[in-house]
């Protein structure tokens, strides 16, 4: 079906189109075709350039250099019966290996109970063997004293992650065993108790309270991540299965040169993102299976003034060949105040959920997200295919609109979506330079809802059998 797309009418200054009108516009757009002004001179050249960039990023990532020495935890007194505390033996093995210059700390087949967190050191591979389960204790007090960490993009001293590594290099967690946060964990009950501490921490970050004064220990309710690397170089996470995370699952903070490969991330608690890449560079996430209570893979870079002051972007990231079954598939933000750029999502399968692709921000954030490529994807069924929610009101009265630009979605097949594209950009910083190219949405209830977008381009976007081409500005 081919008709001429009329030039959209401008709203009167100071008036915003109601949502229903936006949907009606979208329904008209979905059955029209226009000539695409300023089309790419060579789409194949652009795709080839992206492929070359992906390969350069992957080739540049350095892997951990860990000596080939084994330290079996049973040699240090550990008993794998699921009830005896194996943590002292595990930590003793890590200490001995570290003193010797590094090696592989092995948990053989068995059920290894850890009464408290495991803290890693440089040149250590924590190897959870096939048939082994590392089970963490359920009492929150076991994860004190506090450690320096980052929680939803703001630094603090809080409860230790279950597995934690601070200021390390050449570190790994490997093996085909299971890491279990414990379905009975006290942390799981804190979701409804955290709001006061959450808002207090955000206010501290927003106003620049020194991190040494942001102490959230006993009597507070901010859940830690399951696995967190904080200031790390050359990290490998490979082959393990993980369940029952208290919060974010695999969290890379200020981490350079990281590979996350062949994990089974099966955890359905609140805020259970599969992998959070947070102010980190040169990261490869590939061949993982995600079944999570929140996003499968998220890229972040800090929150509000705290994130802008630290100013460490997330960049040069490749996410490929993953099976994603989270509530949302992939996401950027909303903690993106330190900038995000050069991120490539390619050749992934997204199963079902709320939003297949979700980019977030609000007026407290600031920060720029640019040069993002999402391509060669298969999407099954989501409520929304692509969702940009960038204009959440600033909770703390900020006026730092986030900037999202230079984003390309290409070569994607979507079986079903309630809505194809929803955009809510800040009036002061509209979403800019977004291209949807060679995309087939076989079934959709609603095409578009658009608010504050400039230079939105469609090139061979098929929705319900109708083709959409053209350029659109919409305020």
CSV table of C-alpha atoms in Angstrom, one decimal:
chain,number,residue,atom,x,y,z
A,1,UNK,CA,0.0,0.0,0.0
A,2,UNK,CA,1.5,3.3,-1.1
A,3,UNK,CA,0.2,6.8,-0.4
A,4,UNK,CA,1.7,10.3,0.1
A,5,UNK,CA,2.6,11.3,3.6
A,6,UNK,CA,1.5,14.8,4.4
A,7,UNK,CA,3.9,17.2,6.2
A,8,UNK,CA,3.0,16.9,9.9
A,9,UNK,CA,1.4,20.1,11.3
A,10,UNK,CA,3.1,21.9,14.1
A,11,UNK,CA,1.5,22.3,17.5
A,12,UNK,CA,1.0,25.7,18.8
A,13,UNK,CA,3.9,27.0,20.9
A,14,UNK,CA,3.5,25.8,24.5
A,15,UNK,CA,0.9,23.1,23.7
A,16,UNK,CA,1.7,19.4,23.7
A,17,UNK,CA,-0.3,17.0,21.7
A,18,UNK,CA,-2.4,14.6,23.8
A,19,UNK,CA,-1.4,11.0,23.6
A,20,UNK,CA,-4.5,9.9,21.6
A,21,UNK,CA,-3.6,12.4,18.8
A,22,UNK,CA,-0.1,11.0,18.6
A,23,UNK,CA,-1.5,7.5,18.2
A,24,UNK,CA,-3.8,8.6,15.4
A,25,UNK,CA,-0.9,10.2,13.6
A,26,UNK,CA,1.0,7.0,14.0
A,27,UNK,CA,-1.8,5.0,12.5
A,28,UNK,CA,-1.8,7.3,9.5
A,29,UNK,CA,2.0,7.1,9.1
A,30,UNK,CA,2.0,3.3,9.2
A,31,UNK,CA,0.2,3.0,5.9
A,32,UNK,CA,2.1,5.6,4.0
A,33,UNK,CA,5.3,5.8,2.0
A,34,UNK,CA,7.4,9.0,1.3
A,35,UNK,CA,10.6,9.7,-0.5
A,36,UNK,CA,13.5,9.5,1.9
A,37,UNK,CA,15.5,12.7,1.7
A,38,UNK,CA,19.1,12.4,2.6
A,39,UNK,CA,19.2,8.6,2.5
A,40,UNK,CA,22.5,6.9,3.2
A,41,UNK,CA,24.7,6.8,0.2
A,42,UNK,CA,25.9,3.3,0.8
A,43,UNK,CA,24.0,1.2,3.4
A,44,UNK,CA,26.3,-1.8,2.7
A,45,UNK,CA,29.3,0.4,3.5
A,46,UNK,CA,27.8,1.5,6.8
A,47,UNK,CA,27.0,-2.1,7.7
A,48,UNK,CA,30.6,-3.2,6.8
A,49,UNK,CA,32.0,-0.3,8.9
A,50,UNK,CA,30.0,-1.4,11.9
A,51,UNK,CA,31.2,-5.0,11.4
A,52,UNK,CA,34.7,-3.9,11.2
A,53,UNK,CA,34.3,-1.7,14.4
A,54,UNK,CA,32.8,-4.7,16.2
A,55,UNK,CA,35.8,-6.8,15.3
A,56,UNK,CA,38.3,-4.1,16.3
A,57,UNK,CA,36.6,-3.9,19.8
A,58,UNK,CA,36.7,-7.6,20.3
A,59,UNK,CA,40.3,-8.0,19.1
A,60,UNK,CA,41.4,-5.2,21.5
A,61,UNK,CA,39.9,-6.9,24.6
A,62,UNK,CA,42.7,-8.4,26.8
A,63,UNK,CA,42.0,-11.6,28.6
A,64,UNK,CA,43.1,-12.4,32.2
A,65,UNK,CA,46.6,-13.7,32.7
A,66,UNK,CA,46.3,-16.2,35.6
A,67,UNK,CA,48.9,-18.8,36.5
A,68,UNK,CA,48.1,-22.4,35.9
A,69,UNK,CA,48.1,-23.5,39.5
A,70,UNK,CA,45.2,-25.1,41.3
A,71,UNK,CA,44.1,-24.6,44.9
A,72,UNK,CA,41.3,-27.0,45.9
A,73,UNK,CA,39.2,-25.7,48.8
A,74,UNK,CA,39.1,-29.2,50.4
A,75,UNK,CA,42.8,-28.9,51.0
A,76,UNK,CA,42.1,-25.9,53.2
A,77,UNK,CA,39.4,-27.6,55.2
A,78,UNK,CA,36.2,-27.0,53.3
A,79,UNK,CA,33.4,-29.5,53.5
A,80,UNK,CA,30.8,-29.6,50.7
A,81,UNK,CA,27.8,-30.8,52.6
A,82,UNK,CA,25.7,-27.6,52.2
A,83,UNK,CA,25.7,-26.7,55.9
A,84,UNK,CA,29.3,-26.4,57.1
A,85,UNK,CA,30.7,-22.9,56.5
A,86,UNK,CA,33.2,-23.2,53.6
A,87,UNK,CA,33.9,-19.5,53.5
A,88,UNK,CA,37.0,-19.6,55.7
A,89,UNK,CA,38.6,-22.3,53.6
A,90,UNK,CA,37.7,-20.5,50.3
A,91,UNK,CA,39.2,-17.3,51.6
A,92,UNK,CA,42.3,-19.1,52.8
A,93,UNK,CA,42.7,-20.7,49.4
A,94,UNK,CA,42.4,-17.3,47.7
A,95,UNK,CA,44.9,-15.8,50.1
A,96,UNK,CA,47.4,-18.6,49.5
A,97,UNK,CA,47.0,-18.4,45.7
A,98,UNK,CA,47.4,-14.7,45.8
A,99,UNK,CA,50.6,-14.9,47.9
A,100,UNK,CA,52.0,-17.4,45.4
A,101,UNK,CA,51.3,-15.0,42.5
A,102,UNK,CA,47.8,-16.3,41.5
A,103,UNK,CA,46.0,-19.4,40.4
A,104,UNK,CA,42.7,-21.2,40.2
A,105,UNK,CA,40.7,-21.7,43.4
A,106,UNK,CA,38.6,-24.8,42.8
A,107,UNK,CA,35.2,-25.7,44.3
A,108,UNK,CA,34.8,-29.4,43.3
A,109,UNK,CA,31.5,-31.1,43.0
A,110,UNK,CA,29.5,-30.6,46.2
A,111,UNK,CA,27.4,-28.0,48.0
A,112,UNK,CA,29.5,-25.3,49.4
A,113,UNK,CA,27.9,-23.0,52.0
A,114,UNK,CA,29.4,-19.5,52.4
A,115,UNK,CA,28.5,-17.6,55.5
A,116,UNK,CA,29.1,-14.2,54.0
A,117,UNK,CA,30.7,-12.8,50.8
A,118,UNK,CA,33.6,-14.1,48.8
A,119,UNK,CA,36.1,-11.3,48.1
A,120,UNK,CA,38.4,-12.0,45.2
A,121,UNK,CA,42.0,-10.8,44.5
A,122,UNK,CA,44.1,-10.2,41.5
A,123,UNK,CA,45.3,-13.2,39.4
A,124,UNK,CA,42.5,-15.4,40.9
A,125,UNK,CA,40.1,-17.7,39.0
A,126,UNK,CA,37.3,-18.8,41.2
A,127,UNK,CA,36.3,-22.0,39.5
A,128,UNK,CA,32.9,-23.5,40.4
A,129,UNK,CA,33.2,-27.0,39.0
A,130,UNK,CA,30.4,-28.9,37.2
A,131,UNK,CA,28.3,-30.5,40.0
A,132,UNK,CA,29.3,-27.8,42.5
A,133,UNK,CA,26.9,-25.2,44.1
A,134,UNK,CA,28.2,-22.2,45.9
A,135,UNK,CA,25.3,-21.3,48.3
A,136,UNK,CA,25.3,-18.0,50.2
A,137,UNK,CA,24.0,-17.6,53.7
A,138,UNK,CA,20.6,-15.9,54.0
A,139,UNK,CA,21.4,-13.4,56.9
A,140,UNK,CA,22.0,-9.8,55.8
A,141,UNK,CA,24.4,-9.2,58.7
A,142,UNK,CA,26.8,-11.7,57.2
A,143,UNK,CA,27.5,-9.1,54.4
A,144,UNK,CA,28.9,-6.5,56.7
A,145,UNK,CA,31.2,-4.6,57.2
A,146,UNK,CA,30.3,-2.2,54.4
A,147,UNK,CA,32.4,-1.9,51.2
A,148,UNK,CA,32.7,0.8,48.7
A,149,UNK,CA,30.3,0.1,45.9
A,150,UNK,CA,27.9,1.7,43.4
A,151,UNK,CA,24.1,1.4,43.8
A,152,UNK,CA,21.8,2.5,41.0
A,153,UNK,CA,24.6,4.7,39.7
A,154,UNK,CA,25.6,6.4,43.0
A,155,UNK,CA,28.7,5.5,45.0
A,156,UNK,CA,28.3,4.6,48.7
A,157,UNK,CA,29.6,2.3,51.4
A,158,UNK,CA,27.0,-0.5,51.6
A,159,UNK,CA,26.4,-4.2,52.1
A,160,UNK,CA,29.0,-6.3,50.3
A,161,UNK,CA,28.0,-8.0,47.1
A,162,UNK,CA,28.0,-11.8,47.4
A,163,UNK,CA,31.1,-12.1,45.2
A,164,UNK,CA,33.1,-8.8,45.2
A,165,UNK,CA,36.4,-7.7,43.8
A,166,UNK,CA,37.8,-4.1,44.3
A,167,UNK,CA,40.8,-2.7,42.7
A,168,UNK,CA,41.9,-5.9,40.9
A,169,UNK,CA,43.3,-7.1,37.7
A,170,UNK,CA,43.4,-10.5,35.9
A,171,UNK,CA,40.4,-12.1,37.7
A,172,UNK,CA,37.9,-14.7,36.6
A,173,UNK,CA,34.8,-16.7,37.7
A,174,UNK,CA,34.5,-19.8,35.7
A,175,UNK,CA,33.2,-23.4,35.7
A,176,UNK,CA,29.9,-25.1,34.9
A,177,UNK,CA,28.6,-25.1,38.5
A,178,UNK,CA,25.9,-23.0,40.2
A,179,UNK,CA,26.1,-19.8,42.2
A,180,UNK,CA,23.0,-19.5,44.4
A,181,UNK,CA,22.2,-16.3,46.2
A,182,UNK,CA,19.7,-18.4,48.4
A,183,UNK,CA,16.0,-18.3,47.8
A,184,UNK,CA,15.5,-17.7,51.6
A,185,UNK,CA,17.8,-14.6,51.7
A,186,UNK,CA,16.8,-11.8,53.9
A,187,UNK,CA,17.7,-9.3,51.2
A,188,UNK,CA,14.8,-10.5,49.1
A,189,UNK,CA,12.4,-9.0,51.6
A,190,UNK,CA,13.9,-5.5,51.4
A,191,UNK,CA,12.4,-4.4,48.1
A,192,UNK,CA,9.4,-2.8,49.9
A,193,UNK,CA,11.6,-1.3,52.6
A,194,UNK,CA,14.3,0.5,50.5
A,195,UNK,CA,12.6,3.7,49.3
A,196,UNK,CA,13.7,5.9,52.2
A,197,UNK,CA,17.3,4.8,51.8
A,198,UNK,CA,17.1,4.9,48.1
A,199,UNK,CA,15.9,8.6,48.1
A,200,UNK,CA,18.4,9.6,50.7
A,201,UNK,CA,21.3,8.1,48.7
A,202,UNK,CA,20.1,9.8,45.5
A,203,UNK,CA,19.9,13.2,47.3
A,204,UNK,CA,23.4,12.7,48.6
A,205,UNK,CA,24.7,12.0,45.1
A,206,UNK,CA,22.7,14.9,43.6
A,207,UNK,CA,24.1,17.4,46.2
A,208,UNK,CA,27.7,16.1,46.3
A,209,UNK,CA,27.8,14.7,49.8
A,210,UNK,CA,31.3,13.1,50.1
A,211,UNK,CA,31.1,9.4,49.5
A,212,UNK,CA,32.8,8.7,52.8
A,213,UNK,CA,29.7,10.1,54.5
A,214,UNK,CA,27.3,7.9,52.5
A,215,UNK,CA,27.2,4.9,54.9
A,216,UNK,CA,24.4,2.4,54.4
A,217,UNK,CA,25.1,-0.5,56.8
A,218,UNK,CA,23.0,-2.0,59.6
A,219,UNK,CA,19.5,-0.6,59.8
A,220,UNK,CA,19.4,0.3,56.0
A,221,UNK,CA,17.8,-1.6,53.2
A,222,UNK,CA,19.8,-1.3,50.0
A,223,UNK,CA,20.3,-4.8,48.5
A,224,UNK,CA,23.7,-5.6,47.0
A,225,UNK,CA,24.5,-7.2,43.7
A,226,UNK,CA,25.3,-10.9,43.4
A,227,UNK,CA,28.6,-10.4,41.5
A,228,UNK,CA,30.4,-7.0,41.4
A,229,UNK,CA,33.7,-6.0,40.0
A,230,UNK,CA,34.7,-2.4,41.2
A,231,UNK,CA,37.7,-0.9,39.5
A,232,UNK,CA,38.9,-4.0,37.6
A,233,UNK,CA,41.0,-4.8,34.5
A,234,UNK,CA,40.9,-8.0,32.5
A,235,UNK,CA,37.9,-9.9,33.8
A,236,UNK,CA,36.4,-13.2,32.6
A,237,UNK,CA,33.0,-14.5,33.6
A,238,UNK,CA,32.3,-17.8,31.9
A,239,UNK,CA,30.2,-20.9,32.0
A,240,UNK,CA,28.4,-20.7,35.4
A,241,UNK,CA,24.7,-20.7,36.2
A,242,UNK,CA,23.4,-18.1,38.7
A,243,UNK,CA,20.1,-18.0,40.7
A,244,UNK,CA,18.4,-15.9,43.4
A,245,UNK,CA,20.4,-12.7,43.1
A,246,UNK,CA,19.4,-10.0,45.7
A,247,UNK,CA,19.6,-7.2,43.2
A,248,UNK,CA,21.6,-6.7,39.9
A,249,UNK,CA,23.2,-10.0,39.0
A,250,UNK,CA,26.5,-9.4,37.2
A,251,UNK,CA,27.7,-5.8,37.8
A,252,UNK,CA,30.8,-4.5,36.1
A,253,UNK,CA,31.8,-1.1,37.6
A,254,UNK,CA,34.8,0.9,36.3
A,255,UNK,CA,35.9,-2.3,34.6
A,256,UNK,CA,38.1,-2.4,31.4
A,257,UNK,CA,38.6,-5.4,29.2
A,258,UNK,CA,35.9,-7.8,30.3
A,259,UNK,CA,34.3,-10.9,28.7
A,260,UNK,CA,31.0,-12.4,29.9
A,261,UNK,CA,30.4,-15.7,28.0
A,262,UNK,CA,28.3,-18.8,28.2
A,263,UNK,CA,26.5,-17.9,31.4
A,264,UNK,CA,23.0,-19.1,32.3
A,265,UNK,CA,21.5,-16.3,34.2
A,266,UNK,CA,18.2,-17.5,35.7
A,267,UNK,CA,17.0,-15.2,38.5
A,268,UNK,CA,13.6,-13.6,38.8
A,269,UNK,CA,13.7,-11.3,41.8
A,270,UNK,CA,13.1,-7.6,41.7
A,271,UNK,CA,15.7,-5.6,39.8
A,272,UNK,CA,17.4,-8.7,38.5
A,273,UNK,CA,19.2,-7.3,35.5
A,274,UNK,CA,21.4,-10.1,33.9
A,275,UNK,CA,24.5,-7.9,33.2
A,276,UNK,CA,24.9,-4.3,34.1
A,277,UNK,CA,27.9,-2.6,32.3
A,278,UNK,CA,28.5,0.5,34.4
A,279,UNK,CA,31.2,3.1,33.4
A,280,UNK,CA,33.2,0.3,31.8
A,281,UNK,CA,35.0,-0.1,28.5
A,282,UNK,CA,35.9,-2.8,26.0
A,283,UNK,CA,33.3,-5.3,27.1
A,284,UNK,CA,32.2,-8.4,25.2
A,285,UNK,CA,28.9,-10.2,26.3
A,286,UNK,CA,28.3,-13.2,24.1
A,287,UNK,CA,26.5,-16.6,24.0
A,288,UNK,CA,24.7,-16.2,27.3
A,289,UNK,CA,21.1,-17.3,28.2
A,290,UNK,CA,19.1,-14.8,30.2
A,291,UNK,CA,15.9,-15.5,32.1
A,292,UNK,CA,15.6,-12.5,34.4
A,293,UNK,CA,13.2,-10.5,36.5
A,294,UNK,CA,14.4,-7.3,34.8
A,295,UNK,CA,16.5,-6.3,31.8
A,296,UNK,CA,18.8,-9.0,30.2
A,297,UNK,CA,21.7,-6.6,29.4
A,298,UNK,CA,21.9,-2.9,30.5
A,299,UNK,CA,24.6,-0.3,29.8
A,300,UNK,CA,24.9,2.5,32.4
A,301,UNK,CA,27.4,5.2,33.5
A,302,UNK,CA,26.3,6.8,36.8
A,303,UNK,CA,23.5,8.9,38.2
A,304,UNK,CA,23.1,12.7,38.3
A,305,UNK,CA,25.9,14.9,39.7
A,306,UNK,CA,27.8,11.9,41.1
A,307,UNK,CA,27.9,10.3,37.7
A,308,UNK,CA,28.8,13.5,35.9
A,309,UNK,CA,31.6,14.3,38.4
A,310,UNK,CA,33.2,10.9,38.1
A,311,UNK,CA,32.7,11.2,34.4
A,312,UNK,CA,33.6,7.7,33.3
A,313,UNK,CA,31.7,6.6,30.2
A,314,UNK,CA,30.7,3.2,29.1
A,315,UNK,CA,32.0,2.6,25.6
A,316,UNK,CA,33.3,0.1,23.1
A,317,UNK,CA,30.8,-2.6,24.1
A,318,UNK,CA,29.7,-5.6,22.0
A,319,UNK,CA,26.6,-7.7,23.0
A,320,UNK,CA,26.2,-10.6,20.5
A,321,UNK,CA,24.7,-14.1,20.1
A,322,UNK,CA,22.7,-14.0,23.3
A,323,UNK,CA,19.3,-15.6,24.1
A,324,UNK,CA,17.4,-12.9,26.1
A,325,UNK,CA,14.3,-13.5,28.1
A,326,UNK,CA,14.2,-10.6,30.6
A,327,UNK,CA,11.3,-8.4,31.4
A,328,UNK,CA,13.0,-5.9,29.0
A,329,UNK,CA,15.5,-7.3,26.6
A,330,UNK,CA,18.2,-4.7,26.2
A,331,UNK,CA,18.4,-1.2,27.8
A,332,UNK,CA,20.5,1.9,28.1
A,333,UNK,CA,20.2,4.0,31.3
A,334,UNK,CA,18.5,5.5,33.1
A,335,UNK,CA,21.8,6.0,34.9
A,336,UNK,CA,23.8,7.4,32.0
A,337,UNK,CA,25.2,10.7,33.4
A,338,UNK,CA,28.8,9.8,32.5
A,339,UNK,CA,27.9,9.2,28.8
A,340,UNK,CA,27.5,6.0,26.8
A,341,UNK,CA,28.9,5.5,23.3
A,342,UNK,CA,30.0,3.0,20.7
A,343,UNK,CA,27.7,0.1,21.8
A,344,UNK,CA,26.8,-2.7,19.4
A,345,UNK,CA,23.9,-5.1,20.0
A,346,UNK,CA,24.1,-7.7,17.2
A,347,UNK,CA,22.7,-11.2,16.4
A,348,UNK,CA,20.7,-11.6,19.6
A,349,UNK,CA,17.3,-13.3,20.1
A,350,UNK,CA,14.8,-11.5,22.3
A,351,UNK,CA,12.0,-13.6,23.6
A,352,UNK,CA,9.0,-12.0,25.4
A,353,UNK,CA,8.4,-9.2,27.8
A,354,UNK,CA,7.5,-5.6,28.3
A,355,UNK,CA,10.0,-3.8,26.1
A,356,UNK,CA,12.4,-5.4,23.7
A,357,UNK,CA,14.6,-2.3,23.6
A,358,UNK,CA,14.3,0.4,26.2
A,359,UNK,CA,16.4,3.6,26.5
A,360,UNK,CA,15.8,5.7,29.6
A,361,UNK,CA,16.8,9.0,31.2
A,362,UNK,CA,15.3,11.9,33.2
A,363,UNK,CA,15.9,15.6,33.8
A,364,UNK,CA,18.3,15.0,36.7
A,365,UNK,CA,20.7,13.0,34.6
A,366,UNK,CA,22.5,15.0,31.9
A,367,UNK,CA,24.9,12.9,29.9
A,368,UNK,CA,25.0,11.9,26.2
A,369,UNK,CA,24.2,8.6,24.6
A,370,UNK,CA,25.5,8.3,21.0
A,371,UNK,CA,26.6,5.9,18.3
A,372,UNK,CA,24.5,3.0,19.3
A,373,UNK,CA,23.8,0.2,16.8
A,374,UNK,CA,21.2,-2.5,17.2
A,375,UNK,CA,21.1,-5.0,14.3
A,376,UNK,CA,20.5,-8.5,13.0
A,377,UNK,CA,18.1,-9.3,15.8
A,378,UNK,CA,15.1,-11.7,16.1
A,379,UNK,CA,12.3,-10.4,18.4
A,380,UNK,CA,9.4,-12.7,19.4
A,381,UNK,CA,6.7,-10.9,21.3
A,382,UNK,CA,6.8,-7.7,23.4
A,383,UNK,CA,4.4,-5.1,24.6
A,384,UNK,CA,6.7,-2.4,23.0
A,385,UNK,CA,9.4,-3.0,20.4
A,386,UNK,CA,11.4,0.2,20.9
A,387,UNK,CA,10.8,2.6,23.8
A,388,UNK,CA,12.6,5.9,24.5
A,389,UNK,CA,11.5,7.3,27.8
A,390,UNK,CA,13.9,10.3,28.2
A,391,UNK,CA,11.7,12.9,29.9
A,392,UNK,CA,10.9,11.6,33.3
A,393,UNK,CA,10.5,14.6,35.6
A,394,UNK,CA,13.6,15.1,37.7
A,395,UNK,CA,12.9,13.7,41.1
A,396,UNK,CA,15.4,16.1,42.7
A,397,UNK,CA,14.5,19.3,40.7
A,398,UNK,CA,17.3,19.0,38.1
A,399,UNK,CA,17.3,20.5,34.7
A,400,UNK,CA,19.9,18.4,32.8
A,401,UNK,CA,18.2,16.9,29.9
A,402,UNK,CA,19.9,13.7,28.7
A,403,UNK,CA,21.0,13.7,25.0
A,404,UNK,CA,20.3,10.6,22.9
A,405,UNK,CA,21.5,10.7,19.2
A,406,UNK,CA,23.0,8.8,16.3
A,407,UNK,CA,21.2,5.5,16.9
A,408,UNK,CA,20.5,2.9,14.2
A,409,UNK,CA,18.2,-0.1,14.3
A,410,UNK,CA,18.6,-2.4,11.3
A,411,UNK,CA,17.9,-5.9,10.0
A,412,UNK,CA,15.4,-6.9,12.7
A,413,UNK,CA,12.4,-9.2,12.5
A,414,UNK,CA,9.7,-8.8,15.1
A,415,UNK,CA,7.0,-11.4,15.3
A,416,UNK,CA,4.6,-9.3,17.4
A,417,UNK,CA,4.5,-6.0,19.3
A,418,UNK,CA,1.7,-4.2,21.0
A,419,UNK,CA,3.5,-1.0,19.9
A,420,UNK,CA,6.3,-0.5,17.5
A,421,UNK,CA,8.0,2.8,18.6
A,422,UNK,CA,7.3,5.1,21.5
A,423,UNK,CA,9.4,8.2,22.0
A,424,UNK,CA,9.2,10.8,24.8
A,425,UNK,CA,12.1,13.2,24.5
A,426,UNK,CA,12.8,16.3,26.6
A,427,UNK,CA,11.6,19.5,25.0
A,428,UNK,CA,15.0,21.0,25.5
A,429,UNK,CA,16.9,18.1,24.0
A,430,UNK,CA,14.8,16.1,21.5
A,431,UNK,CA,15.8,12.6,20.5
A,432,UNK,CA,17.8,13.1,17.3
A,433,UNK,CA,19.2,11.1,14.4
A,434,UNK,CA,17.5,7.8,14.8
A,435,UNK,CA,17.2,5.4,11.8
A,436,UNK,CA,15.0,2.4,11.6
A,437,UNK,CA,16.1,0.4,8.5
A,438,UNK,CA,15.2,-3.0,7.0
A,439,UNK,CA,12.9,-3.9,9.9
A,440,UNK,CA,9.9,-6.2,9.6
A,441,UNK,CA,7.2,-6.1,12.3
A,442,UNK,CA,4.8,-8.9,11.3
A,443,UNK,CA,2.0,-7.9,13.7
A,444,UNK,CA,1.5,-4.7,15.7
A,445,UNK,CA,-1.5,-3.1,17.4
A,446,UNK,CA,-0.1,0.5,17.3
A,447,UNK,CA,2.7,1.9,15.3
A,448,UNK,CA,4.0,5.0,16.9
A,449,UNK,CA,3.7,7.4,19.8
A,450,UNK,CA,6.1,10.4,19.3
A,451,UNK,CA,7.0,13.4,21.4
A,452,UNK,CA,10.0,15.6,20.7
A,453,UNK,CA,12.0,13.9,18.1
A,454,UNK,CA,14.1,15.3,15.3
A,455,UNK,CA,15.5,13.7,12.1
A,456,UNK,CA,13.7,10.4,12.7
A,457,UNK,CA,14.2,8.3,9.6
A,458,UNK,CA,12.4,5.2,8.3
A,459,UNK,CA,14.0,3.1,5.5
A,460,UNK,CA,12.1,0.0,4.5
A,461,UNK,CA,10.2,-0.3,7.8
A,462,UNK,CA,7.4,-2.9,7.3
A,463,UNK,CA,4.5,-2.9,9.8
A,464,UNK,CA,1.6,-5.3,9.3
A,465,UNK,CA,2.6,-5.7,5.6
A,466,UNK,CA,2.7,-1.9,5.0
A,467,UNK,CA,6.0,-0.1,4.2
A,468,UNK,CA,7.1,3.1,5.8
A,469,UNK,CA,9.9,5.3,4.4
A,470,UNK,CA,10.7,8.9,5.1
A,471,UNK,CA,11.9,11.5,7.6
A,472,UNK,CA,10.0,13.0,10.4
A,473,UNK,CA,10.4,15.8,13.0
A,474,UNK,CA,7.8,15.9,15.7
A,475,UNK,CA,7.6,18.2,18.7
